[in-house]
Coordinates of C-alpha atoms in Angstrom, one line a residue:
Chain A
M1 CA 20.9 34.6 22.7
D2 CA 23.4 34.1 25.4
R3 CA 26.0 36.5 26.1
S4 CA 27.5 34.7 29.0
L5 CA 24.9 34.4 31.8
N6 CA 25.8 36.0 35.0
L7 CA 25.4 34.5 38.5
L8 CA 22.0 36.0 39.1
D9 CA 20.7 34.5 35.8
L10 CA 21.9 31.1 36.8
A11 CA 20.5 31.4 40.3
L12 CA 17.1 32.3 38.7
G13 CA 17.2 29.2 36.6
F14 CA 18.3 30.5 33.2
D15 CA 20.7 28.0 31.8
E16 CA 23.0 27.8 28.8
Q17 CA 21.2 24.9 27.1
L18 CA 17.9 26.8 27.1
S19 CA 16.1 23.8 28.4
D20 CA 13.6 26.2 29.9
P21 CA 13.5 29.5 28.0
S22 CA 11.4 31.3 30.6
P23 CA 12.1 29.8 34.0
L24 CA 10.3 32.6 35.7
S25 CA 6.9 32.2 34.1
G26 CA 4.2 31.6 36.6
K27 CA 6.5 32.5 39.4
V28 CA 6.6 35.3 42.0
V29 CA 10.0 37.0 42.5
L30 CA 10.4 39.1 45.6
I31 CA 13.3 41.6 45.7
E32 CA 14.2 42.8 49.2
D33 CA 16.5 45.7 49.9
C34 CA 17.3 48.2 52.6
V35 CA 18.2 51.9 52.9
E36 CA 21.9 51.3 52.5
T37 CA 21.7 49.2 49.4
S38 CA 19.0 49.7 46.8
G39 CA 17.8 46.6 45.0
S40 CA 16.4 48.4 42.0
F41 CA 19.3 47.3 39.8
V42 CA 17.9 43.7 39.9
L43 CA 14.6 45.1 38.5
H44 CA 16.5 46.8 35.7
Q45 CA 18.2 43.6 34.8
L46 CA 15.0 41.7 34.8
M47 CA 13.3 44.4 32.7
K48 CA 16.1 44.1 30.2
R49 CA 15.7 40.3 30.1
V50 CA 12.0 40.4 29.6
L51 CA 12.3 43.0 26.9
S52 CA 15.2 41.5 25.1
P53 CA 14.8 41.4 21.3
H54 CA 15.2 37.6 21.3
S55 CA 11.9 37.0 23.1
S56 CA 8.5 38.4 22.6
D57 CA 7.6 38.6 26.3
S58 CA 5.8 41.7 27.4
L59 CA 6.0 43.7 30.6
I60 CA 3.5 45.6 32.7
F61 CA 5.4 48.0 34.9
L62 CA 3.8 49.7 37.8
A63 CA 6.0 52.7 38.7
F64 CA 5.5 54.0 42.2
A65 CA 9.0 55.2 42.9
R66 CA 10.4 56.8 39.7
P67 CA 9.1 58.4 36.5
F68 CA 9.4 56.9 33.1
S69 CA 12.3 59.2 32.2
H70 CA 14.4 57.7 34.9
Y71 CA 13.9 54.1 33.8
D72 CA 14.3 55.1 30.2
R73 CA 17.7 56.5 30.7
I74 CA 18.9 53.6 32.8
L75 CA 17.6 51.0 30.4
R76 CA 19.1 52.8 27.5
K77 CA 22.5 52.5 29.0
L78 CA 21.8 48.8 29.4
G79 CA 21.0 48.6 25.7
C80 CA 17.2 48.6 25.8
N81 CA 15.0 51.3 24.5
L82 CA 11.8 51.5 26.5
A83 CA 10.1 54.0 24.2
T84 CA 10.4 51.7 21.3
Q85 CA 9.1 48.8 23.4
K86 CA 6.2 50.9 24.4
T87 CA 5.2 51.5 20.8
N88 CA 5.7 47.8 20.0
N89 CA 3.1 47.1 22.8
R90 CA 5.6 45.0 24.7
L91 CA 5.8 47.5 27.6
V92 CA 2.8 48.9 29.4
F93 CA 4.1 51.5 31.7
V94 CA 1.6 52.5 34.4
D95 CA 2.6 55.7 36.1
M96 CA 1.4 55.4 39.7
L97 CA 3.4 58.3 41.2
M98 CA 0.4 60.5 42.0
M99 CA -1.9 57.6 42.9
K100 CA -4.2 58.7 45.7
C101 CA -6.5 56.5 47.7
S102 CA -9.3 58.5 49.1
D103 CA -11.3 57.6 52.1
G104 CA -14.4 55.4 51.7
E105 CA -16.9 58.2 51.4
E106 CA -15.5 59.7 48.3
T107 CA -15.5 56.6 46.1
K108 CA -18.7 56.5 44.3
D109 CA -18.8 53.0 43.1
D110 CA -17.7 51.2 46.2
V111 CA -14.4 50.1 44.6
S112 CA -11.2 51.0 46.3
A113 CA -8.4 52.5 44.2
V114 CA -6.3 49.3 44.8
A115 CA -9.1 47.2 43.4
K116 CA -9.3 49.5 40.5
L117 CA -5.6 49.1 39.9
F118 CA -5.9 45.4 39.9
R119 CA -8.8 45.5 37.4
E120 CA -6.6 47.6 35.2
I121 CA -3.8 45.1 35.3
Q122 CA -6.2 42.2 34.7
G123 CA -7.6 44.0 31.7
T124 CA -4.2 44.7 30.3
V125 CA -3.1 41.1 30.8
R126 CA -6.2 39.9 29.0
K127 CA -5.7 42.3 26.2
L128 CA -2.0 41.2 25.8
R129 CA -3.0 37.5 26.0
S130 CA -5.5 37.9 23.2
V131 CA -2.7 39.3 21.0
T132 CA 0.2 37.2 21.9
N133 CA 0.8 33.9 23.6
S134 CA 4.2 34.8 25.1
N135 CA 4.9 35.4 28.7
I136 CA 3.7 38.5 30.6
T137 CA 5.6 39.9 33.5
V138 CA 4.1 42.3 36.0
M139 CA 6.6 44.4 37.9
V140 CA 6.0 46.6 40.9
D141 CA 8.9 48.9 41.6
D142 CA 8.1 49.7 45.2
M143 CA 5.4 47.8 47.1
S144 CA 6.0 49.9 50.2
L145 CA 4.8 53.0 48.4
L146 CA 1.6 51.3 47.4
E147 CA 1.2 50.5 51.1
I148 CA 1.5 54.2 51.9
A149 CA -0.8 55.2 49.2
A150 CA -3.4 52.7 50.3
T151 CA -3.3 53.0 54.1
N152 CA -5.8 55.8 54.1
S153 CA -8.4 53.5 52.8
N154 CA -7.6 50.1 54.3
S155 CA -4.4 48.4 54.8
D156 CA -5.8 45.0 54.0
H157 CA -6.4 46.1 50.5
V158 CA -2.8 45.9 49.6
L159 CA -2.6 42.3 50.8
D160 CA -5.7 41.5 48.8
F161 CA -4.0 43.1 45.8
L162 CA -1.0 40.9 46.3
H163 CA -3.2 37.8 46.4
Y164 CA -5.1 38.8 43.4
C165 CA -1.9 39.4 41.5
H166 CA -0.8 36.0 42.6
T167 CA -3.8 34.5 41.0
L168 CA -2.6 36.0 37.7
T169 CA 0.5 33.9 37.9
S170 CA -1.5 30.7 38.0
E171 CA -4.4 31.9 35.8
S172 CA -2.5 33.5 33.0
N173 CA 1.0 32.1 33.7
C174 CA 2.3 35.6 34.4
S175 CA 5.4 36.3 36.3
L176 CA 5.2 38.7 39.2
V177 CA 8.3 40.7 40.3
I178 CA 8.0 42.9 43.4
L179 CA 10.5 45.1 45.0
N180 CA 10.0 45.9 48.7
H181 CA 12.1 47.2 51.5
E182 CA 12.8 44.7 54.1
D183 CA 14.2 47.0 56.8
I184 CA 10.8 48.7 57.2
Y185 CA 9.4 45.7 58.9
S186 CA 12.5 44.7 60.9
S187 CA 11.2 46.5 64.0
M188 CA 7.7 45.0 63.8
E189 CA 6.8 42.0 65.9
R190 CA 4.8 40.1 63.3
P191 CA 5.2 41.8 59.9
A192 CA 2.2 40.1 58.3
F193 CA 2.6 41.8 55.0
L194 CA 6.3 40.9 54.6
L195 CA 5.7 37.3 55.7
Q196 CA 2.9 36.9 53.3
M197 CA 5.0 38.1 50.5
V198 CA 7.9 35.9 51.4
C199 CA 5.5 33.0 51.6
L200 CA 4.0 33.7 48.2
A201 CA 7.4 34.2 46.5
D202 CA 9.1 31.4 44.6
V203 CA 12.3 33.3 44.4
V204 CA 13.5 35.8 47.1
I205 CA 16.4 38.0 46.1
K206 CA 17.9 40.0 49.0
A207 CA 20.3 42.9 48.5
E208 CA 22.4 43.9 51.5
P209 CA 25.4 46.0 52.1
L210 CA 28.6 44.3 52.9
A211 CA 29.1 43.4 56.5
S212 CA 32.4 45.1 56.5
G213 CA 31.0 48.4 55.3
L214 CA 31.1 50.3 52.0
A215 CA 33.6 49.6 49.4
N216 CA 34.3 51.1 46.0
D217 CA 34.6 47.9 44.1
V218 CA 32.0 45.7 45.9
H219 CA 28.6 47.4 46.2
G220 CA 26.9 44.8 48.2
Q221 CA 25.8 41.2 48.3
L222 CA 22.8 39.3 47.0
T223 CA 21.2 36.3 48.6
V224 CA 19.0 34.3 46.3
V225 CA 16.6 31.7 47.6
N226 CA 15.0 29.7 44.8
K227 CA 12.1 27.8 46.1
G228 CA 10.9 26.6 42.8
I229 CA 11.1 23.0 41.8
S230 CA 12.4 22.5 38.3
R231 CA 9.6 21.7 35.9
N232 CA 11.6 19.9 33.4
S233 CA 11.3 16.6 35.0
G234 CA 14.3 15.2 33.2
K235 CA 16.4 16.5 36.0
G236 CA 13.6 16.4 38.5
S237 CA 15.8 18.2 40.9
S238 CA 14.5 20.3 43.6
R239 CA 16.2 23.7 43.3
N240 CA 15.5 24.9 46.7
K241 CA 18.9 26.3 47.2
L242 CA 20.4 29.4 48.6
Q243 CA 23.1 31.3 46.8
N244 CA 25.1 34.1 47.9
F245 CA 27.3 36.4 45.9
Q246 CA 28.5 39.9 45.6
F247 CA 27.9 42.5 43.0
R248 CA 29.3 45.7 41.6
I249 CA 26.9 48.0 39.7
K250 CA 28.0 49.7 36.6
E251 CA 26.2 51.9 34.1
N252 CA 26.0 49.3 31.4
G253 CA 25.6 46.2 33.5
I254 CA 26.3 44.5 36.8
E255 CA 29.2 42.3 37.7
Y256 CA 28.5 39.4 40.0
F257 CA 31.1 37.3 41.7
Y258 CA 31.5 34.9 44.6
P259 CA 33.0 36.5 47.7
G260 CA 36.7 36.7 47.2
C261 CA 36.7 35.5 43.6
R262 CA 36.7 38.8 41.9
S263 CA 38.8 38.5 38.7
Chain B
M1 CA 12.2 38.1 16.0
A2 CA 14.3 41.3 16.2
A3 CA 12.4 44.0 14.4
P4 CA 14.7 46.4 12.6
N5 CA 13.2 49.4 14.3
V6 CA 14.2 48.1 17.7
R7 CA 17.7 49.2 17.3
T8 CA 17.3 52.3 15.2
S9 CA 16.5 54.9 17.9
S10 CA 18.6 53.5 20.8
F11 CA 20.9 56.4 20.7
S12 CA 19.5 59.8 20.3
R13 CA 21.2 63.0 21.1
N14 CA 19.5 65.3 23.5
I15 CA 20.7 68.7 22.5
S16 CA 18.9 70.6 25.2
V17 CA 21.2 68.9 27.8
V18 CA 24.3 70.2 26.1
S19 CA 23.5 73.8 26.5
S20 CA 24.5 75.3 29.8
P21 CA 21.8 76.7 32.0
Q22 CA 21.4 80.5 32.0
T23 CA 19.7 80.7 35.4
P24 CA 22.1 81.5 38.2
G25 CA 22.6 78.9 40.8
L26 CA 22.4 75.9 38.5
K27 CA 25.0 73.5 37.4
N28 CA 24.8 70.6 35.0
G29 CA 25.4 67.2 36.5
P30 CA 25.8 63.8 35.0
N31 CA 22.9 61.8 33.4
G32 CA 20.9 64.9 32.5
T33 CA 20.5 66.1 36.0
T34 CA 20.9 69.7 37.2
F35 CA 22.4 70.6 40.5
V36 CA 21.2 73.3 42.9
S37 CA 23.7 74.5 45.5
T38 CA 23.2 73.5 49.1
G39 CA 24.7 76.8 50.3
I40 CA 27.6 75.0 51.8
R41 CA 30.6 74.6 49.5
D42 CA 31.9 71.5 51.2
L43 CA 28.5 69.8 51.1
D44 CA 28.3 70.6 47.4
R45 CA 31.6 69.0 46.9
I46 CA 30.7 65.9 49.0
L47 CA 27.4 65.3 47.2
G48 CA 29.1 65.7 43.8
G49 CA 27.7 69.1 42.9
G50 CA 24.7 69.8 45.2
Y51 CA 21.2 68.7 45.4
P52 CA 19.9 67.5 42.1
L53 CA 16.8 69.2 40.7
G54 CA 13.6 67.3 41.4
S55 CA 15.0 65.5 44.4
L56 CA 13.8 65.2 48.0
V57 CA 16.4 65.7 50.7
M58 CA 15.7 64.4 54.1
V59 CA 17.7 65.4 57.2
M60 CA 17.4 63.4 60.4
E61 CA 17.6 65.7 63.3
D62 CA 19.3 65.0 66.6
P63 CA 17.3 66.4 69.6
E64 CA 20.6 67.5 71.2
A65 CA 22.0 69.4 68.2
P66 CA 20.4 72.2 66.2
H67 CA 22.6 71.9 63.2
H68 CA 19.9 70.8 60.9
M69 CA 18.8 74.5 61.1
D70 CA 22.2 75.5 59.6
L71 CA 21.5 73.2 56.7
L72 CA 18.1 74.8 56.2
R73 CA 19.5 78.3 56.7
T74 CA 22.2 78.0 54.1
F75 CA 19.9 76.3 51.7
M76 CA 17.3 79.1 52.0
S77 CA 19.9 81.9 51.9
Q78 CA 21.5 80.4 48.8
G79 CA 18.1 80.3 47.1
L80 CA 17.3 83.9 48.0
V81 CA 20.7 85.1 46.9
N82 CA 20.1 83.4 43.5
N83 CA 16.6 84.7 43.4
H84 CA 14.9 81.4 43.7
P85 CA 11.3 81.4 45.0
L86 CA 11.1 79.8 48.4
L87 CA 8.5 78.0 50.5
Y88 CA 9.3 77.6 54.1
A89 CA 7.1 75.6 56.5
S90 CA 7.8 75.0 60.2
P91 CA 6.0 74.2 63.4
S92 CA 6.4 77.6 64.9
K93 CA 3.8 80.3 65.3
D94 CA 5.7 82.8 63.3
P95 CA 7.6 81.1 60.5
R96 CA 8.5 84.4 58.9
G97 CA 10.6 85.2 61.9
F98 CA 13.0 82.5 60.9
L99 CA 14.0 84.5 57.8
G100 CA 15.7 87.0 60.2
T101 CA 18.2 84.3 61.2
L102 CA 19.3 83.5 57.7
P103 CA 23.0 84.1 57.1
N104 CA 24.4 86.7 54.7
P105 CA 26.8 85.8 51.9
G106 CA 30.4 86.8 52.7
S107 CA 33.8 85.8 51.4
S108 CA 35.7 83.4 53.6
K109 CA 38.9 84.4 51.8
E110 CA 38.6 88.2 52.3
D111 CA 42.0 88.6 53.7
K112 CA 43.5 87.2 50.5
P113 CA 43.3 89.4 47.4
T114 CA 40.6 87.9 45.3
V115 CA 41.5 89.8 42.1
P116 CA 44.8 88.3 40.8
D117 CA 47.7 90.7 40.2
P118 CA 47.8 91.6 36.5
D119 CA 51.6 91.3 36.7
Q120 CA 51.2 87.8 38.0
G121 CA 49.0 87.0 35.1
E122 CA 51.7 88.2 32.7
S123 CA 54.2 86.0 34.2
L124 CA 52.1 82.9 33.8
R125 CA 52.8 82.4 30.2
I126 CA 51.7 78.8 30.0
A127 CA 48.4 79.4 31.6
W128 CA 47.7 82.4 29.5
Q129 CA 45.6 80.6 26.9
Y130 CA 43.5 79.1 29.7
R131 CA 42.9 82.4 31.4
K132 CA 39.6 82.9 29.8
Y133 CA 38.5 79.5 30.7
M134 CA 39.6 80.0 34.3
E135 CA 37.7 83.3 34.6
N136 CA 34.7 81.6 33.2
Q137 CA 34.9 78.8 35.6
K138 CA 35.4 81.2 38.5
N139 CA 32.4 83.2 37.5
S140 CA 30.2 80.2 37.2
I141 CA 31.3 79.0 40.6
D142 CA 30.5 82.4 42.1
D143 CA 27.2 82.3 40.5
Y144 CA 26.5 78.9 41.8
S145 CA 27.3 79.0 45.4
N146 CA 28.4 81.5 48.1
D147 CA 30.0 81.3 51.4
F148 CA 27.7 82.3 54.2
D149 CA 28.6 84.2 57.2
M150 CA 26.6 82.5 59.9
R151 CA 26.9 85.5 62.3
K152 CA 25.6 88.2 59.9
P153 CA 21.9 88.3 59.2
L154 CA 20.8 88.3 55.5
E155 CA 20.7 91.8 54.1
R156 CA 17.3 93.3 53.4
Q157 CA 17.8 93.5 49.7
F158 CA 17.7 89.7 49.4
L159 CA 14.4 89.5 51.3
A160 CA 12.4 92.5 50.1
G161 CA 10.1 91.7 47.3
R162 CA 11.2 88.2 46.9
P163 CA 8.6 85.5 46.4
I164 CA 8.8 83.9 49.9
D165 CA 5.9 81.8 51.2
C166 CA 5.9 81.0 54.9
V167 CA 3.6 78.4 56.3
S168 CA 3.1 77.5 59.9
L169 CA 2.4 73.8 60.4
L170 CA 0.7 74.6 63.8
D171 CA -2.4 76.1 62.4
S172 CA -4.0 73.1 60.7
S173 CA -5.2 69.9 62.2
D174 CA -4.1 67.9 59.1
L175 CA -1.5 68.2 56.4
S176 CA -3.9 69.2 53.6
V177 CA -3.1 72.9 54.0
A178 CA 0.7 72.3 53.7
Q179 CA 0.0 70.0 50.8
D180 CA -2.0 72.6 49.0
H181 CA 0.7 75.1 49.6
C182 CA 3.3 72.7 48.2
A183 CA 1.1 71.8 45.2
T184 CA 0.4 75.4 44.2
F185 CA 4.1 76.3 44.8
L186 CA 5.4 73.5 42.7
S187 CA 2.9 74.0 39.9
K188 CA 4.8 77.2 39.1
F189 CA 7.8 75.2 38.1
P190 CA 6.7 72.5 35.7
R191 CA 9.5 70.5 34.1
N192 CA 9.8 71.2 30.5
S193 CA 12.7 70.0 28.5
S194 CA 14.1 73.4 27.7
N195 CA 12.5 75.8 30.0
L196 CA 14.8 76.3 33.1
T197 CA 13.8 79.8 34.0
S198 CA 13.1 79.6 37.6
I199 CA 13.8 77.1 40.3
G200 CA 11.7 76.5 43.5
R201 CA 13.1 75.7 46.8
I202 CA 11.0 74.1 49.6
A203 CA 12.3 73.9 53.2
I204 CA 10.3 72.1 55.8
Q205 CA 11.6 72.2 59.3
S206 CA 10.9 69.6 62.0
F207 CA 8.3 67.9 59.9
C208 CA 7.0 65.3 62.4
S209 CA 7.3 67.6 65.4
P210 CA 5.0 66.5 68.2
L211 CA 3.8 70.1 68.4
C212 CA 1.7 69.6 65.4
E213 CA -1.8 68.2 65.7
Y214 CA -1.3 65.7 63.0
S215 CA 1.8 64.1 64.7
E216 CA -0.3 61.1 65.7
K217 CA -1.2 60.3 62.2
E218 CA 1.9 58.8 60.8
S219 CA 0.2 57.5 57.7
D220 CA -0.9 61.0 56.7
M221 CA 2.7 62.2 57.1
L222 CA 4.0 59.4 55.0
S223 CA 1.6 60.0 52.2
F224 CA 2.3 63.7 52.3
I225 CA 6.0 63.0 51.8
R226 CA 5.2 60.5 49.1
L227 CA 3.1 63.0 47.2
L228 CA 5.7 65.8 47.7
K229 CA 8.3 63.5 46.2
S230 CA 6.1 62.6 43.3
M231 CA 5.4 66.3 42.6
L232 CA 9.1 67.2 42.9
M233 CA 10.0 64.6 40.2
V234 CA 8.0 66.5 37.6
S235 CA 9.0 70.0 38.6
N236 CA 12.1 72.1 38.7
A237 CA 12.4 72.3 42.5
V238 CA 14.3 70.9 45.4
A239 CA 12.8 70.2 48.8
I240 CA 14.7 69.7 52.0
V241 CA 12.7 68.2 54.9
T242 CA 14.1 67.8 58.4
F243 CA 12.5 65.4 60.8
P244 CA 13.2 63.9 64.2
P245 CA 13.4 60.1 63.7
S246 CA 13.1 59.5 67.5
M247 CA 9.5 60.9 67.4
L248 CA 8.3 58.4 64.9
S249 CA 7.8 54.7 65.0
P250 CA 10.9 52.9 63.7
S251 CA 9.1 51.6 60.6
S252 CA 7.8 55.0 59.6
S253 CA 11.2 56.5 60.1
V254 CA 12.7 53.8 57.8
R255 CA 9.9 54.5 55.2
L256 CA 10.9 58.2 55.2
Q257 CA 14.5 57.3 54.8
H258 CA 13.6 55.1 51.8
M259 CA 11.7 57.9 50.2
A260 CA 14.6 60.4 50.5
D261 CA 16.7 60.8 47.5
T262 CA 19.5 62.3 49.5
L263 CA 19.6 61.3 53.2
L264 CA 21.6 63.2 55.7
S265 CA 21.7 63.1 59.5
I266 CA 22.9 65.3 62.2
K267 CA 24.6 64.1 65.3
A268 CA 25.6 66.1 68.4
I269 CA 29.1 65.9 69.6
P270 CA 29.3 64.9 73.3
D271 CA 30.8 67.7 75.3
G272 CA 34.1 67.0 77.1
D273 CA 34.3 63.4 75.8
K274 CA 37.9 62.6 76.7
E275 CA 38.1 59.5 74.5
L276 CA 36.8 61.3 71.5
E277 CA 39.0 64.2 72.2
K278 CA 42.0 62.0 71.9
L279 CA 40.8 60.4 68.7
L280 CA 39.9 63.5 66.7
T281 CA 42.1 66.3 65.8
G282 CA 40.5 69.7 66.3
Y283 CA 37.9 68.3 68.6
K284 CA 37.4 71.7 70.2
D285 CA 36.3 73.3 67.0
I286 CA 33.8 70.7 66.0
N287 CA 30.2 71.6 66.6
G288 CA 28.6 68.4 65.4
F289 CA 28.7 65.6 62.9
L290 CA 27.0 65.3 59.6
N291 CA 26.4 61.8 58.2
V292 CA 25.7 61.2 54.5
H293 CA 23.6 58.1 54.2
K294 CA 22.4 58.3 50.7
V295 CA 23.4 60.4 47.8
A296 CA 20.7 61.0 45.2
R297 CA 21.0 58.8 42.1
I298 CA 18.6 60.0 39.5
N299 CA 18.7 58.5 36.0
T300 CA 21.4 56.1 37.0
Q301 CA 21.6 52.8 38.8
V302 CA 25.2 53.2 40.0
P303 CA 25.4 54.1 43.7
V304 CA 27.7 56.9 44.8
I305 CA 30.3 55.5 47.2
L306 CA 31.8 58.2 49.3
E307 CA 35.2 58.1 50.8
A308 CA 33.8 58.9 54.1
K309 CA 30.3 59.1 55.4
T310 CA 30.8 61.1 58.6
F311 CA 31.9 64.7 58.5
S312 CA 32.6 67.2 61.2
M313 CA 30.8 70.5 61.1
S314 CA 32.7 73.4 62.3
L315 CA 32.7 77.2 61.9
K316 CA 35.8 78.5 60.2
K317 CA 36.8 81.9 61.7
R318 CA 33.7 81.4 63.7
R319 CA 31.7 82.4 60.7
F320 CA 31.8 80.0 57.8
L321 CA 30.4 76.6 58.0
A322 CA 32.9 73.9 57.0
L323 CA 32.6 70.2 56.7
E324 CA 35.7 68.0 57.0
C325 CA 36.4 64.4 57.0
L326 CA 37.2 63.1 60.4
N327 CA 40.8 62.6 61.0
Q328 CA 40.2 59.5 62.9
A329 CA 42.2 56.4 63.5
P330 CA 40.5 53.3 62.2
V331 CA 38.7 52.0 65.3
D332 CA 35.8 49.7 65.6
G333 CA 32.3 50.9 65.1
S334 CA 31.7 51.3 68.8
S335 CA 32.6 55.0 68.8
G336 CA 28.9 55.5 68.1
T337 CA 29.4 58.6 66.0
S338 CA 27.0 57.8 63.3
Y339 CA 23.8 56.2 62.2
G340 CA 25.9 54.8 59.4
T341 CA 27.9 52.7 61.7
S342 CA 24.8 51.4 63.3
G343 CA 23.6 50.6 59.9
S344 CA 26.6 48.5 59.1
C345 CA 26.3 46.9 62.4
S346 CA 22.9 45.6 61.6
G347 CA 24.5 44.2 58.4
S348 CA 27.2 42.4 60.4
S349 CA 24.7 40.6 62.4
K350 CA 23.8 38.7 59.3
S351 CA 27.4 37.8 58.5
G352 CA 26.7 34.2 59.1
A353 CA 25.7 34.0 55.5
L354 CA 29.3 34.7 54.6
D355 CA 31.8 32.0 55.0
F356 CA 35.4 33.0 55.4

């Protein structure tokens, strides 16, 4: 299966020997980015990995930021056809662009829209579980937009949603991949939401611009903190390590390299 | 495990993309996007063609410089010249009055003969076979964008009978009215694969102005912009929204910046700044600075890296808006000319992660 693994794959725990074919199952991955550097390319790469033809993993994608056509085009350039995966029932694309959370009085059955969304995800997970026994990944392409959509009703609902989604990782061994924007919270004194997310996450991937400014051949740097402890007890090694490398985004893939080691 | 049908339809040709758009004021861009002119040729060039259709453009205002109005004016004038329907919203009592300040198209090269000499054409033997192509190209450019004379008001013919909707943001206590206006306006331009008959332009000025009653409710404003963006993605329209970031809490301002597809900011130029005068050539002519923070990337993951992020705004011949790279010696970021430099400063505070 392996075309050579890149640095991000290695940092996430994929290895050449395939000792653990799905190191992310049951884990929470948090991608943090900022206005200057978008972290969405990490999502694209993980999408491609989940939907690769060598596995039978399935993906539930909650799109708050971009429509299907956008992702379809990007993933096609990466060599993955989302429309086909949709018909194969490996991809469940939930379009949340127009999601509206009305105020309390309008909901009839006393269930907030966020709770409804979770029920939907839960139902989909159960349905997929009954068909296949492979891994399920839930992706949220922009958590901050869910926050905006839900603030009208109650801001705690988003946090609840997060916790409920977290239960899926232990209950059904799903992976949870969330993109959020870190710089939104940088001015807050105690950003409860961000801290909770970092706390829940097993892997934190942070995309930043280069300290020295924009460059044409280096688009930014990634910091990956992998808090997970390796489950294959043969090594028994704690992998709580921090890795830092730079990247360059191209249409058909991403180049990763250590600072100063670009070949 | 690989089912055969996984690979069959990976590549399919989208024929509708190949055909060139017939509607004036449109240009095909990469990745199946279509560009709409900003009304400033230099800005079109900087952004790689213009504002992509379906994108949200946010402009951060500077309380000391009114140049965001110039961006709005040229954007609106260009739309009216190309007969694009327009929705304009502003926190003034009489938003329609703003239409009187729109600039008129003019030619910045009027002293040069625009029609080439026929004799000259004869002598260019090598270029002869390309002449048709060159003429075509010239026509398409003229269709696409104009130069605007900032001193001459837009002629009546471009305003009379055109579908222009003006909304005052002062009237309502919440944003639902503005939202309804946008929704009904955008519903006229649904995105079908082939149908590119008319293009909508939305211009919202000083969106979070403290004059408006809703200015306290930041969450309402954020969800308005979120819904506007979502509606734009499925319609053939472009919206440009200017907002004063200093009036918002920092986190809301950053949220707005994240939602923008194209993010620009205006910066005033300090008057009589001796240091800056030494650094920049043509300091006297510069009216203000324009920073390009984000260039829209729709249908692609590759970021657009510009050669420069800060541009000087000046009026050529006192009439035509021009953007130029700063002719500036490489100095440290303390010149304070841009939000961009402050952005990279915040990055450098974390440089401890890098070991050199």
